[in-house]
Short mmCIF file of C-alpha atoms and ligand atoms in Angstrom, two decimals:
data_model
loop_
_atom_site.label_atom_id
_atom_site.label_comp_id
_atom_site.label_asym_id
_atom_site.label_seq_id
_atom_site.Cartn_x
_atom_site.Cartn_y
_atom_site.Cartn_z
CA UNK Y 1 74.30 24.04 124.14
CA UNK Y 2 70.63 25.59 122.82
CA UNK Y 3 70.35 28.86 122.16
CA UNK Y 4 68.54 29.69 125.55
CA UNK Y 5 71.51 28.01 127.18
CA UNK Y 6 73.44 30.33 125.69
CA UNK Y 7 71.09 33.20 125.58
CA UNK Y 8 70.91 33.07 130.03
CA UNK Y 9 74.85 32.64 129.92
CA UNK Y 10 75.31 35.89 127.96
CA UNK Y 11 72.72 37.05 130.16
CA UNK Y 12 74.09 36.71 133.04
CA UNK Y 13 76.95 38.33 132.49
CA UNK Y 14 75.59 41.16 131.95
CA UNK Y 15 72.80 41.34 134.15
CA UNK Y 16 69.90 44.19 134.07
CA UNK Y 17 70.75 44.86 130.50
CA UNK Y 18 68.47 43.28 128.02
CA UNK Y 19 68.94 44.33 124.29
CA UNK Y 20 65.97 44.53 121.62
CA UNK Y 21 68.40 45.63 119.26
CA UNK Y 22 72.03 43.55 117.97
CA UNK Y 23 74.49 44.25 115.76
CA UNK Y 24 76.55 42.00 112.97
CA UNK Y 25 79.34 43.73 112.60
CA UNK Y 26 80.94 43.18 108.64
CA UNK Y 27 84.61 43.21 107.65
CA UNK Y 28 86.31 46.52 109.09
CA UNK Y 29 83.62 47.56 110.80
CA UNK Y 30 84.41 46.17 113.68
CA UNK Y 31 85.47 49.68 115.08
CA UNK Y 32 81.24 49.93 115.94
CA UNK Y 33 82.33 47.41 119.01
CA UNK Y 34 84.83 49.96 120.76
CA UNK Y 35 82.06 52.70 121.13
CA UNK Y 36 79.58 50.29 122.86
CA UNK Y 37 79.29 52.08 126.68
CA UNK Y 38 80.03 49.67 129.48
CA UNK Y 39 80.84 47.01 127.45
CA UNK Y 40 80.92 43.42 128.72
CA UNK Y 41 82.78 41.39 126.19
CA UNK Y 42 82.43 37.60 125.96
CA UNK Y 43 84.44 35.65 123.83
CA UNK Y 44 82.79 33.62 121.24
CA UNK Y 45 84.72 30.65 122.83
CA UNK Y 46 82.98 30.80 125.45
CA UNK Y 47 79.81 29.98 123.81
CA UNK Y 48 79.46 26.79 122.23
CA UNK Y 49 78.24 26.42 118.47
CA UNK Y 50 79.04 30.41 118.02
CA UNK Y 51 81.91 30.68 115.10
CA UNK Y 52 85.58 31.12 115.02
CA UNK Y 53 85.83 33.56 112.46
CA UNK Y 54 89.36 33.24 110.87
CA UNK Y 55 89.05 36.01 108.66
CA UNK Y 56 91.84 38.97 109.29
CA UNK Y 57 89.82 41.56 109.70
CA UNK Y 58 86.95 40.01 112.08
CA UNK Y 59 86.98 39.43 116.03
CA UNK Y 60 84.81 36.62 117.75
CA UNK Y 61 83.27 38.17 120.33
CA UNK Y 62 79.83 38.94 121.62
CA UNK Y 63 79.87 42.87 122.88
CA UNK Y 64 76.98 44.11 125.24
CA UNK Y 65 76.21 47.47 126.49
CA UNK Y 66 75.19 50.80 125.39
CA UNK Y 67 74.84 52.96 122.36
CA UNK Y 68 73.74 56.19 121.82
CA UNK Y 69 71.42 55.49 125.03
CA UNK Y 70 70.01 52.19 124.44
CA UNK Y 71 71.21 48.37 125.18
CA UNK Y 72 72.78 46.60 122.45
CA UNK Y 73 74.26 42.91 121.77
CA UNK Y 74 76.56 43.61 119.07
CA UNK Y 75 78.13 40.51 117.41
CA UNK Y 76 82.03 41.62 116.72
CA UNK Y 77 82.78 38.79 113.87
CA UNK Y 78 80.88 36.32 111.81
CA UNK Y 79 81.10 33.19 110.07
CA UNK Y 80 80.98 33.15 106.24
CA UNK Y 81 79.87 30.39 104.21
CA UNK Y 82 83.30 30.18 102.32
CA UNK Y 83 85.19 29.41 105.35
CA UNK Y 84 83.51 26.21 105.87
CA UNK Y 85 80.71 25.48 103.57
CA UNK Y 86 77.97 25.45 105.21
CA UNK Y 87 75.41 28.55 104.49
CA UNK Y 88 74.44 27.73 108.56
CA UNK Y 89 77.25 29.10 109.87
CA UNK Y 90 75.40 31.87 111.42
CA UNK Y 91 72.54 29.73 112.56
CA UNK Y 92 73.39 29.57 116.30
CA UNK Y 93 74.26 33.09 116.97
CA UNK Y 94 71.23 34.02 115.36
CA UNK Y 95 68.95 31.34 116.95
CA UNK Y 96 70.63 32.90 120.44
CA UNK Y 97 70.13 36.47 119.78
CA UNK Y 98 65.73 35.63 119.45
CA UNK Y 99 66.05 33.24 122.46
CA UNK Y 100 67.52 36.43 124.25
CA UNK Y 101 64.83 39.03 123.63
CA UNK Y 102 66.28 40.75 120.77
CA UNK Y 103 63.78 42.36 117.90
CA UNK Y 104 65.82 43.60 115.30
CA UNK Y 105 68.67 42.69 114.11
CA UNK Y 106 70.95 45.35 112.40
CA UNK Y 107 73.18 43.22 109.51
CA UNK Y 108 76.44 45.39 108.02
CA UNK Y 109 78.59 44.48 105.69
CA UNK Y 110 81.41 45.19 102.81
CA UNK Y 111 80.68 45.18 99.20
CA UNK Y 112 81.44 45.64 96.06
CA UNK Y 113 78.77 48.66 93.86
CA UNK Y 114 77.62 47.65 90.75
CA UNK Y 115 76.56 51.09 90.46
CA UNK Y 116 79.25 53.84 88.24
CA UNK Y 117 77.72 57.02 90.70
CA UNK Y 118 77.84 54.78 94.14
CA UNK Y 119 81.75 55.02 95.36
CA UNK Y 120 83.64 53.61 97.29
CA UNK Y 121 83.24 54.66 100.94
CA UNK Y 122 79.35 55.57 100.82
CA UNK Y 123 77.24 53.26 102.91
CA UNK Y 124 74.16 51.29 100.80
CA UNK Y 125 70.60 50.78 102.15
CA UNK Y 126 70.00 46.81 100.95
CA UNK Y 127 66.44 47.08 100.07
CA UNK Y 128 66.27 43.21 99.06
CA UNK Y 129 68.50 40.06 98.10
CA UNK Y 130 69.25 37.91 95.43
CA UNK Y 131 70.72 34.65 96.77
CA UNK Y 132 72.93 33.87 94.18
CA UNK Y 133 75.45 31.68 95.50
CA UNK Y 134 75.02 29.19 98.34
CA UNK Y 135 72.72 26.56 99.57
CA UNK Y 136 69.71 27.76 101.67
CA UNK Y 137 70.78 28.07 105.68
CA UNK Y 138 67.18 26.48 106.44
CA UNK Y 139 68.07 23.19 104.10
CA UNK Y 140 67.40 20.46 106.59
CA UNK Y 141 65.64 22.24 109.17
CA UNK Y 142 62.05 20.69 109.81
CA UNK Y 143 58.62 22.33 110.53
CA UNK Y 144 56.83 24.06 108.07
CA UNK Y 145 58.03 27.23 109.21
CA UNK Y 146 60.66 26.75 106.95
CA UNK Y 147 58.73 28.25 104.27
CA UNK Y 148 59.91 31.57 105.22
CA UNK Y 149 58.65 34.35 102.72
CA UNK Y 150 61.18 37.16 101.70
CA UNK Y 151 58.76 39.63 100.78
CA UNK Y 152 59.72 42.86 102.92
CA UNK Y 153 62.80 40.72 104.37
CA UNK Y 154 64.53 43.90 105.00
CA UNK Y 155 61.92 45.69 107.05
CA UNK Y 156 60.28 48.18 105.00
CA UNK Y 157 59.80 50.89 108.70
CA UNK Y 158 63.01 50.00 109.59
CA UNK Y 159 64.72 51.26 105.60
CA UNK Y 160 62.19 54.47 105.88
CA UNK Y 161 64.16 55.20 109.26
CA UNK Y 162 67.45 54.27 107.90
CA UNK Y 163 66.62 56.57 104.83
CA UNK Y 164 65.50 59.29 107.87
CA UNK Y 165 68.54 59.60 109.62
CA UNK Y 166 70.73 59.48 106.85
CA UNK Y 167 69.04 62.07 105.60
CA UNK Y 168 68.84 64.59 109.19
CA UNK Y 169 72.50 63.72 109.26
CA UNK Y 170 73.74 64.59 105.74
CA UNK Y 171 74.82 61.17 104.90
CA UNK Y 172 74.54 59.86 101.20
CA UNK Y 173 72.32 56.96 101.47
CA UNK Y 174 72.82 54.83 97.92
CA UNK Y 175 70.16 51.85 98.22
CA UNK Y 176 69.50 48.70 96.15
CA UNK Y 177 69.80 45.12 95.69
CA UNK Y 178 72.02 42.76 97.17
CA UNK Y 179 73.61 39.82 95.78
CA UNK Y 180 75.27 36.97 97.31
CA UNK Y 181 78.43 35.03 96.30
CA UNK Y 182 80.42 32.65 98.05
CA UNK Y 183 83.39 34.02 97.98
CA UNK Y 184 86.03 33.51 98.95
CA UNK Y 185 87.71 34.84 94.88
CA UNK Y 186 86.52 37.51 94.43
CA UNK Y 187 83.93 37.79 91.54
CA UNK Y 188 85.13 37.80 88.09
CA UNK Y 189 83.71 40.76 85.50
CA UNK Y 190 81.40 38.43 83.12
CA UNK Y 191 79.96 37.63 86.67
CA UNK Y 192 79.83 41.07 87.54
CA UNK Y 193 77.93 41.94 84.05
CA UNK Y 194 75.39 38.96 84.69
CA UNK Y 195 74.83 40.50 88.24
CA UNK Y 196 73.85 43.57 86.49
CA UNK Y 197 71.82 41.97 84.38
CA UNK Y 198 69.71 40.27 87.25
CA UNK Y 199 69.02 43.26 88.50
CA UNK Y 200 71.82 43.61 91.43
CA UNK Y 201 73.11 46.94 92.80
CA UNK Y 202 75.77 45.64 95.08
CA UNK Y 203 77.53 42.24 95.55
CA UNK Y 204 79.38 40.66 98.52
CA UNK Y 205 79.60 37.25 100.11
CA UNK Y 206 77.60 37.84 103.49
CA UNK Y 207 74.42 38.61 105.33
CA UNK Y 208 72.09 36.68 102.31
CA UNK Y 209 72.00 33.49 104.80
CA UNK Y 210 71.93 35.45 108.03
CA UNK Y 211 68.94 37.31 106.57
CA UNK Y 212 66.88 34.31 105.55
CA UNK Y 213 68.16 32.75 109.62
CA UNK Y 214 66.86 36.09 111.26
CA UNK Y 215 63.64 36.10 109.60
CA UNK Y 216 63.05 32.49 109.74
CA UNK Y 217 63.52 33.39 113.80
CA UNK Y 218 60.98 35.83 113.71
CA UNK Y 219 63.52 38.76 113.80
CA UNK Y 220 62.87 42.33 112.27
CA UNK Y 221 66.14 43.06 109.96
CA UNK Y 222 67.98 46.10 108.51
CA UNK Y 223 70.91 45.19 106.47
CA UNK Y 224 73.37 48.33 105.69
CA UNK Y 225 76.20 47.89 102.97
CA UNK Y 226 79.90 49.49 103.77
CA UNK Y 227 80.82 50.03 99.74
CA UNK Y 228 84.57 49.37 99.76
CA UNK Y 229 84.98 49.02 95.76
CA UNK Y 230 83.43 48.87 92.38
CA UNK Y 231 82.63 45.40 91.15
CA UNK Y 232 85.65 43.32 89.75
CA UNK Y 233 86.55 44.71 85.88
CA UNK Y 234 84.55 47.90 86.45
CA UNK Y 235 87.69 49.64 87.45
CA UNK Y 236 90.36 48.07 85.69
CA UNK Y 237 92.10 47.42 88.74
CA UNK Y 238 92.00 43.89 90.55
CA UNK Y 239 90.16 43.62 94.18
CA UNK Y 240 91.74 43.11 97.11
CA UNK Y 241 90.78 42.02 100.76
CA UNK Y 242 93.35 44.73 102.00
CA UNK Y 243 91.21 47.30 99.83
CA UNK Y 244 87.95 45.94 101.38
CA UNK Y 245 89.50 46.43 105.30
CA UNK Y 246 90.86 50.29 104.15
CA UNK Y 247 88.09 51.52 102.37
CA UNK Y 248 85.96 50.37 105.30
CA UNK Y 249 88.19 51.81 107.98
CA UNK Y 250 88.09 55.37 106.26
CA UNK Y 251 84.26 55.21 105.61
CA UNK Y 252 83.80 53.96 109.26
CA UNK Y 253 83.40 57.05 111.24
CA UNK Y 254 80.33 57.93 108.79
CA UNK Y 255 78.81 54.20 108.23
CA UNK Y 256 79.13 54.50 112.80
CA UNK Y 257 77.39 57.59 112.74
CA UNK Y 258 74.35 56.08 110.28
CA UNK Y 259 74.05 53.11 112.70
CA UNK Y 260 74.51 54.73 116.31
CA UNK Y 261 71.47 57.33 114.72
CA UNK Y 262 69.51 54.18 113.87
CA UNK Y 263 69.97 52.34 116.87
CA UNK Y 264 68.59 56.01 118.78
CA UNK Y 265 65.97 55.98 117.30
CA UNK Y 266 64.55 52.33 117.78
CA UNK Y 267 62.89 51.33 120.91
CA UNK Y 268 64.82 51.36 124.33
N1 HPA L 1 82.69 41.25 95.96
C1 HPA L 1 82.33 40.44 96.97
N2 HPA L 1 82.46 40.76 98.23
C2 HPA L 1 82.97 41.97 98.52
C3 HPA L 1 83.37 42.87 97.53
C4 HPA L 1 83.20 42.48 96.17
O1 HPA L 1 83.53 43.22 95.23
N3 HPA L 1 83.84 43.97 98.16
C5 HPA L 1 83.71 43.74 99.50
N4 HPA L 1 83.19 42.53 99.72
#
């Protein structure tokens, strides 16, 4: 099916509701998806090419409806590139959300902070990417459109009002660099030094490809880090994926609050 296939079947069901705005929703975060007013759910199964996401802590499910007053399409579960391998795992939902009208896209995820004074818990403003692991999503894809420039990837108007209602809403708001692994190990803590070194502030193994996708599609993005631990050896402890899915679940209610104030603000 092509994306505008898909984009009229999600469409219609939900008709009269067209969304500017959609949400990725990252690993315990998917919380975001039960606040969503008059929700229409649609299984990803019921939409060709979108991903079975077998990772615990991730639905499949495309979620439309309303928050704080204005129509979303939030995406409850994505595709990493370690489950399968392929860095275009992401490529359909994201080619379906621009055939469907949406603007910006609104990217969270869990991460590790390379940063001693940004914990655990706090949400992280990604101001920029370093692609460190995978293959490039567009490899193979023709036209020269392809040559997608990353400058301002994460939309400079959209981080200013990120940084805004964080700030009206007395939540911390760490910001930096994001840098992409593969996953699924966990990194290991000479990687975590060299990350440093390059000049990362937070690492995980999402979002990179989805970014390079969404802007290759024309779409506006905002990409907002859950922190759920220190990076592997700054702690002394080892990671965990359990870790990852509690941290976010306690920080949820705040990282919620940061997006539903975002989404308000952005155009009906
Ligand atoms: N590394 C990679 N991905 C992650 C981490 C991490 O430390 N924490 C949450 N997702």
């Amino acid at each position: 099916m092509q994306p505008h296939d898909l984009a009229a079947r999600i469409a219609g069901r939900a008709p009269g509701l067209s969304a500017k705005t959609a949400i990725v929703l990252g690993s315990g975060l998917g919380g975001l998806a039960d606040e969503i007013a008059d929700a229409v759910r649609i299984p990803y199964a019921d939409l060709p090419g979108f991903p079975a996401s077998g990772v615990s802590s991730h639905r499949g499910e495309v979620v439309l409806g309303r928050l704080a007053g204005r129509a979303v399409m939030v995406l409850s579960g994505r595709a990493h590139t370690y489950e399968h391998g392929d860095a275009r795992a992401m490529a359909v939902p994201i080619a379906t959300l621009a055939a469907a009208g949406v603007e910006t896209l609104i990217l969270t995820n869990a991460a590790g902070s390379l940063l001693a004074d940004v914990a655990p818990g706090q949400p992280m403003l990604i101001t920029d990417h370093i692609a460190g692991a995978g293959p490039n999503p567009l490899i193979g894809v023709g036209g020269d459109d392809r040559f997608v420039s990353m400058v301002d990837a994460y939309d400079p108007a959209l981080r200013a009002l990120a940084r805004k209602v964080a700030k009206e809403a007395k939540i911390p708001l760490a910001e930096g660099v994001y840098m992409w692994f593969t996953g699924p190990s966990f990194e290991t803590p000479a990687e975590i030094r060299m990350a440093r070194v390059l000049g990362a502030d937070a690492v995980g193994m999402s979002t990179v490809p989805e970014v390079i996708l969404a802007r290759h599609a024309g779409l506006k993005v905002l990409a907002l880090s859950m922190i759920t631990n220190h990076g592997a050896g700054m702690t002394g402890r080892p990671l965990s994926h359990d870790e990852t899915k509690s941290v976010a679940a306690e920080g949820a209610a705040r990282f919620r609050r940061l997006v539903a104030g975002i989404v308000a603000e952005l155009a009906a």
